[in-house]
mmCIF file with all atom_site columns, C-alpha atoms in Angstrom:
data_model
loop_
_atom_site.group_PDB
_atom_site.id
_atom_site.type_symbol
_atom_site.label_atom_id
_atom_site.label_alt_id
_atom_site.label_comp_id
_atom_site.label_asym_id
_atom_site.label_entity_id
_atom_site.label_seq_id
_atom_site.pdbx_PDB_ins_code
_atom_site.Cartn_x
_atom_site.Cartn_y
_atom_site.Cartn_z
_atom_site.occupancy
_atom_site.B_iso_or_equiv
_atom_site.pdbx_formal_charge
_atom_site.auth_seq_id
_atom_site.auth_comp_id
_atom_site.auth_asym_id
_atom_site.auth_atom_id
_atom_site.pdbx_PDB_model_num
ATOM 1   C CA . UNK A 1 1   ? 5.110   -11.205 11.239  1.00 65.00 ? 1   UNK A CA 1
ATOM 2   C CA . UNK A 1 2   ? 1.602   -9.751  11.331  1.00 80.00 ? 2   UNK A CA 1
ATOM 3   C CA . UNK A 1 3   ? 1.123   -6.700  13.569  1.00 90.00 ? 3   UNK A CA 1
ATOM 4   C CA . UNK A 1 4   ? -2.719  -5.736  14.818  1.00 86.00 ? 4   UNK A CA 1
ATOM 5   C CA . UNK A 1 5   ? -4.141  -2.995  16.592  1.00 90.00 ? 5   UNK A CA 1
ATOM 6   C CA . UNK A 1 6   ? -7.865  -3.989  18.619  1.00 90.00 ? 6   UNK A CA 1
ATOM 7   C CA . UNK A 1 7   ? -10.339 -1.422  19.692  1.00 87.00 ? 7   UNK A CA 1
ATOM 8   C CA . UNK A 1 8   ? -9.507  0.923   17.277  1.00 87.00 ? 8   UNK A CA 1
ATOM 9   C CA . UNK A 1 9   ? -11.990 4.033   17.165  1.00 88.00 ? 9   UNK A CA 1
ATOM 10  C CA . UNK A 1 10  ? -13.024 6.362   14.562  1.00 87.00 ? 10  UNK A CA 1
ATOM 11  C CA . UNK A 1 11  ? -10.383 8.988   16.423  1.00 89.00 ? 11  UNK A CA 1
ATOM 12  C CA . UNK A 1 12  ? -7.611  5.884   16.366  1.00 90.00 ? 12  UNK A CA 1
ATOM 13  C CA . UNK A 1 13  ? -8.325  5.617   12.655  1.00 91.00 ? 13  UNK A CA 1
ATOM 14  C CA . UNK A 1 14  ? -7.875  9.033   11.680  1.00 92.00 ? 14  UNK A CA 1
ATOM 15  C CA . UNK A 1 15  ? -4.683  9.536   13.825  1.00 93.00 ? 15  UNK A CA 1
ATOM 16  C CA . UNK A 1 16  ? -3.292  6.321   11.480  1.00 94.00 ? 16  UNK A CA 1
ATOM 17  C CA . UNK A 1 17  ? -4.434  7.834   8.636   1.00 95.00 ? 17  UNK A CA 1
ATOM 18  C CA . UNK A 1 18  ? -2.621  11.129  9.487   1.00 95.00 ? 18  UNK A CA 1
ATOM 19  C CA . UNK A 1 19  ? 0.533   9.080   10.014  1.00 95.00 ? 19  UNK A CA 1
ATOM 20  C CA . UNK A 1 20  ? 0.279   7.270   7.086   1.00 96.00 ? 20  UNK A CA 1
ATOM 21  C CA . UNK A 1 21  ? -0.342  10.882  4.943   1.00 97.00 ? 21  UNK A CA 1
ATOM 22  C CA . UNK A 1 22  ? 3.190   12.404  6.647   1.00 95.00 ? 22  UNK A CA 1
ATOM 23  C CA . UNK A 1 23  ? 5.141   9.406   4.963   1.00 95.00 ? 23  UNK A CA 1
ATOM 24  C CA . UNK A 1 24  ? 2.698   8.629   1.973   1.00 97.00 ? 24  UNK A CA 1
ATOM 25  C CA . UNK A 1 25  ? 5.541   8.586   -1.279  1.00 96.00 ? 25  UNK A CA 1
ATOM 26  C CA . UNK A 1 26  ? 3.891   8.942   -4.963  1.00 96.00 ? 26  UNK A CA 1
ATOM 27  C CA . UNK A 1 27  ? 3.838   5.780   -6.502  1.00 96.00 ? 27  UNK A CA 1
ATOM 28  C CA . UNK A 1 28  ? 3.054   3.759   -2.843  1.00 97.00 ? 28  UNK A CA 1
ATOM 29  C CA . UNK A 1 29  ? 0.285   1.920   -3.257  1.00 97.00 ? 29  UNK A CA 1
ATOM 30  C CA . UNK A 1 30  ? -1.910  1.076   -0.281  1.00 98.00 ? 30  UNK A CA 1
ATOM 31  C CA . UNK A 1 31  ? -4.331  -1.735  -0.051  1.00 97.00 ? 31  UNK A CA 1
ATOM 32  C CA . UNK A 1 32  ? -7.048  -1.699  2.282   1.00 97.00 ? 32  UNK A CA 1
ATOM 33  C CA . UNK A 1 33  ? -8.899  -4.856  2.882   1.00 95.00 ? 33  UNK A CA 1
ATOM 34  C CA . UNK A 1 34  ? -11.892 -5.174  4.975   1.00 91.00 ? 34  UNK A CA 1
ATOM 35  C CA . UNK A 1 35  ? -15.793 -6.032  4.828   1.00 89.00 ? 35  UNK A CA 1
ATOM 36  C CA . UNK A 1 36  ? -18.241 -3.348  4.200   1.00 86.00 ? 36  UNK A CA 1
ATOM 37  C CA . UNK A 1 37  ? -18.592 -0.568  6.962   1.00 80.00 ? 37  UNK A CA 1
ATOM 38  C CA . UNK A 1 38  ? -15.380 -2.013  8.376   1.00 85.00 ? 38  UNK A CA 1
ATOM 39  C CA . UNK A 1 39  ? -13.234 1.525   7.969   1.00 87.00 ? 39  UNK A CA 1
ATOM 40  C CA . UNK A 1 40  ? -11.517 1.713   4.627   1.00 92.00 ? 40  UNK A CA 1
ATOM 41  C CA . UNK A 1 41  ? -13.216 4.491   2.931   1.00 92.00 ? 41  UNK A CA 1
ATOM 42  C CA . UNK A 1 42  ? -12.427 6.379   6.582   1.00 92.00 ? 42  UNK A CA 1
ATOM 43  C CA . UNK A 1 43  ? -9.069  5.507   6.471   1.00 95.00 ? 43  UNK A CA 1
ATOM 44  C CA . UNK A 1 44  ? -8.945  6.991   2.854   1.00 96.00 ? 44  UNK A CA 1
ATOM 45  C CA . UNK A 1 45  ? -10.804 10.038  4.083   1.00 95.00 ? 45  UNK A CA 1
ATOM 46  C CA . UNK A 1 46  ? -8.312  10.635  6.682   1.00 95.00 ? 46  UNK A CA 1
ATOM 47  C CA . UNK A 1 47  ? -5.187  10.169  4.374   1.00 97.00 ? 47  UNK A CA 1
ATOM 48  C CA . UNK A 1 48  ? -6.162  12.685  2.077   1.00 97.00 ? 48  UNK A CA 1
ATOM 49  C CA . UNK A 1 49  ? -7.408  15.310  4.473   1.00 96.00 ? 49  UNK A CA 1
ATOM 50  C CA . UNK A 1 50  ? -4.595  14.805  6.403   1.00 97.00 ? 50  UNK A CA 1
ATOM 51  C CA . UNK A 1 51  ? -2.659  15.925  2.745   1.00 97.00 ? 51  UNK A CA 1
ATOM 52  C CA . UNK A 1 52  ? -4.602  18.861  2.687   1.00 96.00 ? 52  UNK A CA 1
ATOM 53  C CA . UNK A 1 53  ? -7.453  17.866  0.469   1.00 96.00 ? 53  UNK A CA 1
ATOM 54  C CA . UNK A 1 54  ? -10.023 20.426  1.575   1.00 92.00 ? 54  UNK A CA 1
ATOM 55  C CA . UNK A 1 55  ? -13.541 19.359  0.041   1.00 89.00 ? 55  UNK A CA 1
ATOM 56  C CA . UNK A 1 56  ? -15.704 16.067  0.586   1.00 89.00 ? 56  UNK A CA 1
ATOM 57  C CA . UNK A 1 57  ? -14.132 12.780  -0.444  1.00 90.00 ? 57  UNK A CA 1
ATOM 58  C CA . UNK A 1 58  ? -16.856 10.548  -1.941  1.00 83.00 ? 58  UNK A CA 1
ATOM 59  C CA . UNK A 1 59  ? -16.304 6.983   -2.032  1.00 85.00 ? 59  UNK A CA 1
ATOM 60  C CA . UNK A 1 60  ? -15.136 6.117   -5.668  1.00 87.00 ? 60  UNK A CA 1
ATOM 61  C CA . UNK A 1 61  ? -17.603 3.262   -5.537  1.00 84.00 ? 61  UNK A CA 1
ATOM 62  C CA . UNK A 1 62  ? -19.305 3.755   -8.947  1.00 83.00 ? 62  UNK A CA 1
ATOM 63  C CA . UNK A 1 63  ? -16.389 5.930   -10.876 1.00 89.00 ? 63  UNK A CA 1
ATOM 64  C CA . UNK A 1 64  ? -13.829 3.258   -9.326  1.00 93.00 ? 64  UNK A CA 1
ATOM 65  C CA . UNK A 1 65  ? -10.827 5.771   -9.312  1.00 95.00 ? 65  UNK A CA 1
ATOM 66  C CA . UNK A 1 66  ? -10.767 9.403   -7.728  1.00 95.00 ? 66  UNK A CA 1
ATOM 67  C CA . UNK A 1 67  ? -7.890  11.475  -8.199  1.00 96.00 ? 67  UNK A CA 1
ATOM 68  C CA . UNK A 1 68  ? -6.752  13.630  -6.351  1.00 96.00 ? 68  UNK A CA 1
ATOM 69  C CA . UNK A 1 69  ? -3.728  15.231  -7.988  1.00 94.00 ? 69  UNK A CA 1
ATOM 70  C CA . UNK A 1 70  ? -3.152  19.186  -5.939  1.00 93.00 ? 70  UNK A CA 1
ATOM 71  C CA . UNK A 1 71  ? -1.574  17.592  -3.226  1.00 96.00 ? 71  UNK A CA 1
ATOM 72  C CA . UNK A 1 72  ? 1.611   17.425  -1.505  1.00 96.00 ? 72  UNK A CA 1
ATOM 73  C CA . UNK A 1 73  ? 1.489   13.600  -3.098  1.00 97.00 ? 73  UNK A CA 1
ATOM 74  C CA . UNK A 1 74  ? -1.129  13.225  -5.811  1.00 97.00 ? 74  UNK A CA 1
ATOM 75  C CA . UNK A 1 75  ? -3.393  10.693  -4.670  1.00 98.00 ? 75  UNK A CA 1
ATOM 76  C CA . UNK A 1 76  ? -5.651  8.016   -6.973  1.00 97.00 ? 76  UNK A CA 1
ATOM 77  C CA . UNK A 1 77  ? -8.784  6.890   -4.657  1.00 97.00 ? 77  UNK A CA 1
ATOM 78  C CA . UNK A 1 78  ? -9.412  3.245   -5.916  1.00 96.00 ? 78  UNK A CA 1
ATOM 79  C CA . UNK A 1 79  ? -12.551 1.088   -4.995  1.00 95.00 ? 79  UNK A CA 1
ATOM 80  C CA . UNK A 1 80  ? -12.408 -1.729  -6.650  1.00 95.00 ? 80  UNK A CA 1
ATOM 81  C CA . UNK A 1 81  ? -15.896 -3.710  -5.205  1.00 93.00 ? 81  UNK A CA 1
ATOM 82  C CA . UNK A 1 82  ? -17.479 -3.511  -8.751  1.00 90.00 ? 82  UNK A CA 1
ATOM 83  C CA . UNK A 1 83  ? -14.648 -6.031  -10.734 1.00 91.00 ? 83  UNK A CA 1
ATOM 84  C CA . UNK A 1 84  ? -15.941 -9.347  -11.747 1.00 90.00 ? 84  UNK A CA 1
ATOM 85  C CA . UNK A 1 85  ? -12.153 -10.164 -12.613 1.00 89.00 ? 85  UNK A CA 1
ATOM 86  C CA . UNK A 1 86  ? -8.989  -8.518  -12.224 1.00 90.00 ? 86  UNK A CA 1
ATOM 87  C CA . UNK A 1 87  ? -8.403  -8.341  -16.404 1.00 89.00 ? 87  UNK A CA 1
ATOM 88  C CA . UNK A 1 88  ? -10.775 -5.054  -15.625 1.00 90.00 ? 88  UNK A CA 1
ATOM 89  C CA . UNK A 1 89  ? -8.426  -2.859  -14.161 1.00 89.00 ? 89  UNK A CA 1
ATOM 90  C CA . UNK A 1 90  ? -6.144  -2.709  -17.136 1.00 88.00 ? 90  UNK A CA 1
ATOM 91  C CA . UNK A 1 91  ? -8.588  0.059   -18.331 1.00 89.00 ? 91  UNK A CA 1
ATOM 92  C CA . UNK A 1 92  ? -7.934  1.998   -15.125 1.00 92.00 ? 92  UNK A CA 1
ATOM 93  C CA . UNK A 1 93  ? -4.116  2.923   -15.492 1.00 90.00 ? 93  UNK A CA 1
ATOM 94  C CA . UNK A 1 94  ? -3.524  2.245   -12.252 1.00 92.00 ? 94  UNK A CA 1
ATOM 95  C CA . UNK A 1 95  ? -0.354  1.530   -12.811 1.00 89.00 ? 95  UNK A CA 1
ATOM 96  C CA . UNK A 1 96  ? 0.717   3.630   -15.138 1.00 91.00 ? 96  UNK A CA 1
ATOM 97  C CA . UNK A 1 97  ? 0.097   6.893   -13.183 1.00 93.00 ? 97  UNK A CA 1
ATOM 98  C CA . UNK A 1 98  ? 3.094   8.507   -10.508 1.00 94.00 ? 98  UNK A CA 1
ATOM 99  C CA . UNK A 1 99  ? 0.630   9.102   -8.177  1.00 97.00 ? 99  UNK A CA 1
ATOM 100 C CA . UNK A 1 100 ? 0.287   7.449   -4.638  1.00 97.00 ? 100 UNK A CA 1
ATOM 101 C CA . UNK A 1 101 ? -2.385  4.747   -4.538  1.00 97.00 ? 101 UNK A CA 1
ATOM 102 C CA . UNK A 1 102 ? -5.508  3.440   -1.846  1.00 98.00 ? 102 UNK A CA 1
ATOM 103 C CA . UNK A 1 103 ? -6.990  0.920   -3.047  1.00 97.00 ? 103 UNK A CA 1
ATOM 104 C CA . UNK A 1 104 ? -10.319 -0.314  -1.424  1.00 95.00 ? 104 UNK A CA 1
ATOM 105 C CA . UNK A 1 105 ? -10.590 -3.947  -2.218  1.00 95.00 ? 105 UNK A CA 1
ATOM 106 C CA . UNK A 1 106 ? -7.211  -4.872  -3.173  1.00 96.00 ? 106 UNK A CA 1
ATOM 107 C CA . UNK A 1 107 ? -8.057  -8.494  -3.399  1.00 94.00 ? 107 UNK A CA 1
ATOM 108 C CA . UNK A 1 108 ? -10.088 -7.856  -6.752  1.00 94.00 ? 108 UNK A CA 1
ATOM 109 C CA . UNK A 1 109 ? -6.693  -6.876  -8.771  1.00 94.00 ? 109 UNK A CA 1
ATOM 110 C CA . UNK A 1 110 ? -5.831  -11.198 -7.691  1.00 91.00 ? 110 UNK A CA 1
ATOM 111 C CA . UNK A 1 111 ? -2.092  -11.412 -8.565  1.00 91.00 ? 111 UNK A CA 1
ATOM 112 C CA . UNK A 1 112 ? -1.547  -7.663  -9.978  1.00 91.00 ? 112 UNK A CA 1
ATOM 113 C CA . UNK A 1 113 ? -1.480  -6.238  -7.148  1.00 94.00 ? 113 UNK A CA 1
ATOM 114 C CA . UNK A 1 114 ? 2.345   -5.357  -6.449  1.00 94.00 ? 114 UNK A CA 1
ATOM 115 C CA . UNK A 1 115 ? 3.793   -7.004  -3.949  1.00 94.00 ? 115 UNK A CA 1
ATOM 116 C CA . UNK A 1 116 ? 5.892   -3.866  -2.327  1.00 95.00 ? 116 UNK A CA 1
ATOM 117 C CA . UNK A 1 117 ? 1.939   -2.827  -1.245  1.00 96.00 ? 117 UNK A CA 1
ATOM 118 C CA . UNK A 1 118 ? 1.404   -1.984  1.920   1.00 97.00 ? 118 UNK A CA 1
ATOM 119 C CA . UNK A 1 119 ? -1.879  -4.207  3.136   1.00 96.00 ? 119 UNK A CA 1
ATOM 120 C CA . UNK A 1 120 ? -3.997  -3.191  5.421   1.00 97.00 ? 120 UNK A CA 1
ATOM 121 C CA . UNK A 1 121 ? -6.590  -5.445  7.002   1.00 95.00 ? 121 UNK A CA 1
ATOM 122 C CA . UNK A 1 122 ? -9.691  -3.941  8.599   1.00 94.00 ? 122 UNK A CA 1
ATOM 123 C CA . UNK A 1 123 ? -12.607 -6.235  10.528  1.00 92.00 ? 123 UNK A CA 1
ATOM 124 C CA . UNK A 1 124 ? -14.838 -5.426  12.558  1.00 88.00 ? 124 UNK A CA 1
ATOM 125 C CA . UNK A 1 125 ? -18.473 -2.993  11.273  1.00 80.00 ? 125 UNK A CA 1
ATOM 126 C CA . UNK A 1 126 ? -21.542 -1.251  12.993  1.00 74.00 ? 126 UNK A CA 1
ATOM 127 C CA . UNK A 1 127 ? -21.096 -1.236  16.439  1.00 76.00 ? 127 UNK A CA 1
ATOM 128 C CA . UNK A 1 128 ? -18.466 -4.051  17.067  1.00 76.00 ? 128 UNK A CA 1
ATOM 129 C CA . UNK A 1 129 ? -15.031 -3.460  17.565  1.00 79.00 ? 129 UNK A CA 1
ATOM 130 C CA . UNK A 1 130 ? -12.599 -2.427  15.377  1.00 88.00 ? 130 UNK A CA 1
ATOM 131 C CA . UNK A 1 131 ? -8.989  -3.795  14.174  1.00 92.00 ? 131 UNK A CA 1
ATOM 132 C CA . UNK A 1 132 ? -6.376  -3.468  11.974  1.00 94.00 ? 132 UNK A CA 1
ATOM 133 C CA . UNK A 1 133 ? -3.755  -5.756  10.892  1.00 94.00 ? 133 UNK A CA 1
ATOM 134 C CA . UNK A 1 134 ? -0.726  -5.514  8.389   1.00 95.00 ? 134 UNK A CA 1
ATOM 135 C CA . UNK A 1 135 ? 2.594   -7.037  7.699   1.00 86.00 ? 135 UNK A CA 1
ATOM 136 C CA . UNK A 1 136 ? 4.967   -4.659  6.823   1.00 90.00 ? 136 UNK A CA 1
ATOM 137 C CA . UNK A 1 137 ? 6.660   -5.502  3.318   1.00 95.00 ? 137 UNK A CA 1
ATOM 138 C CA . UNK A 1 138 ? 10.276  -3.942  2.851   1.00 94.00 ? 138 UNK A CA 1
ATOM 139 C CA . UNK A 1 139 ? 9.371   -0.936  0.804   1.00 94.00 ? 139 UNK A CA 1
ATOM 140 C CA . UNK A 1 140 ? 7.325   0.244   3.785   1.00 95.00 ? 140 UNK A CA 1
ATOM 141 C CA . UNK A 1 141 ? 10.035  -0.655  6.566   1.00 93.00 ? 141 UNK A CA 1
ATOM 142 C CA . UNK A 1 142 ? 10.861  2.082   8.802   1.00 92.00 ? 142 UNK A CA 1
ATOM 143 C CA . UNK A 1 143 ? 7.500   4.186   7.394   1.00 93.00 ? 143 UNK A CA 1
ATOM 144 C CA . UNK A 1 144 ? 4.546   1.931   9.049   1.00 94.00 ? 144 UNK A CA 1
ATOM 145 C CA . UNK A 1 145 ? 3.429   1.865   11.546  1.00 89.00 ? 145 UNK A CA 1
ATOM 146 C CA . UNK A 1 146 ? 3.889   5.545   11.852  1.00 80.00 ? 146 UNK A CA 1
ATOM 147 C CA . UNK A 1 147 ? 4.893   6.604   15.687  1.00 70.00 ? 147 UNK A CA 1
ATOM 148 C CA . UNK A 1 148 ? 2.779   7.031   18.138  1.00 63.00 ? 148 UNK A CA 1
ATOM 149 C CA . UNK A 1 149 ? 1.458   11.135  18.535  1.00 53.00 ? 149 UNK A CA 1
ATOM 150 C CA . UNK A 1 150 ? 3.164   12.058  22.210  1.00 43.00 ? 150 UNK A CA 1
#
């Protein structure tokens, strides 16, 4: 069953992201899905600051991976916009690495992309209104959505 959240600000985003960092796992791979300017690379921002990552974190558009390895959880930024076919990301090692994975347009890996990954759905850009939506697969059960800050 698909779950959503509507209206979701910049402020909502990072809070998710910050849950998502307390139970992030290395080897979890995360897909975010969304249009451009919809939120993904600010959801990926917000995981890894939220690990402690203390310097900018540039979108991996034209290197395709970033890692980030000092962290709690080492951390591969993926963008994946630049594919023509998902043969291409053999090269990457992307899953041949222990560390945790975002991946900014999953849907360019087609059928590689594991099934245990946690997909998150972004719409919404410039000034309209934001939402996320995700089914939670079994591997993620109990760790998203993370509970709401009191």
């Amino acid at each position: 069953m698909s779950r959503s959240i509507s209206d979701l600000s910049l402020a909502g985003t990072q809070a998710l992201a910050a849950g998502l960092a307390t139970v992030l796992r290395a080897g979890d791979v995360v897909a975010l899905e969304g249009d451009l300017g919809a939120g993904k690379s600010t959801f990926a921002r917000g995981v890894l600051q939220a690990l402690g990552w203390p310097g900018e974190v540039p979108s991996p558009t034209f290197t395709l991976v970033q890692p980030y390895e000092d962290l709690p959880v080492p951390v591969w930024h993926v963008d994946l916009y630049r594919l023509d076919h998902p043969s291409e990301a053999d090269a990457l090692g992307l899953f041949e690495t222990d560390a945790a994975l975002i991946i900014e347009w999953p849907q360019r890996l087609g059928p590689r992309l594991p099934q245990s990954a946690l997909r998150l759905a972004f719409s919404g850009s410039g000034d309209a209104p934001r939402s996320l939506t995700w089914d939670t697969p079994p591997a993620w059960e109990g760790r998203w959505p993370p509970p709401s800050p009191r």
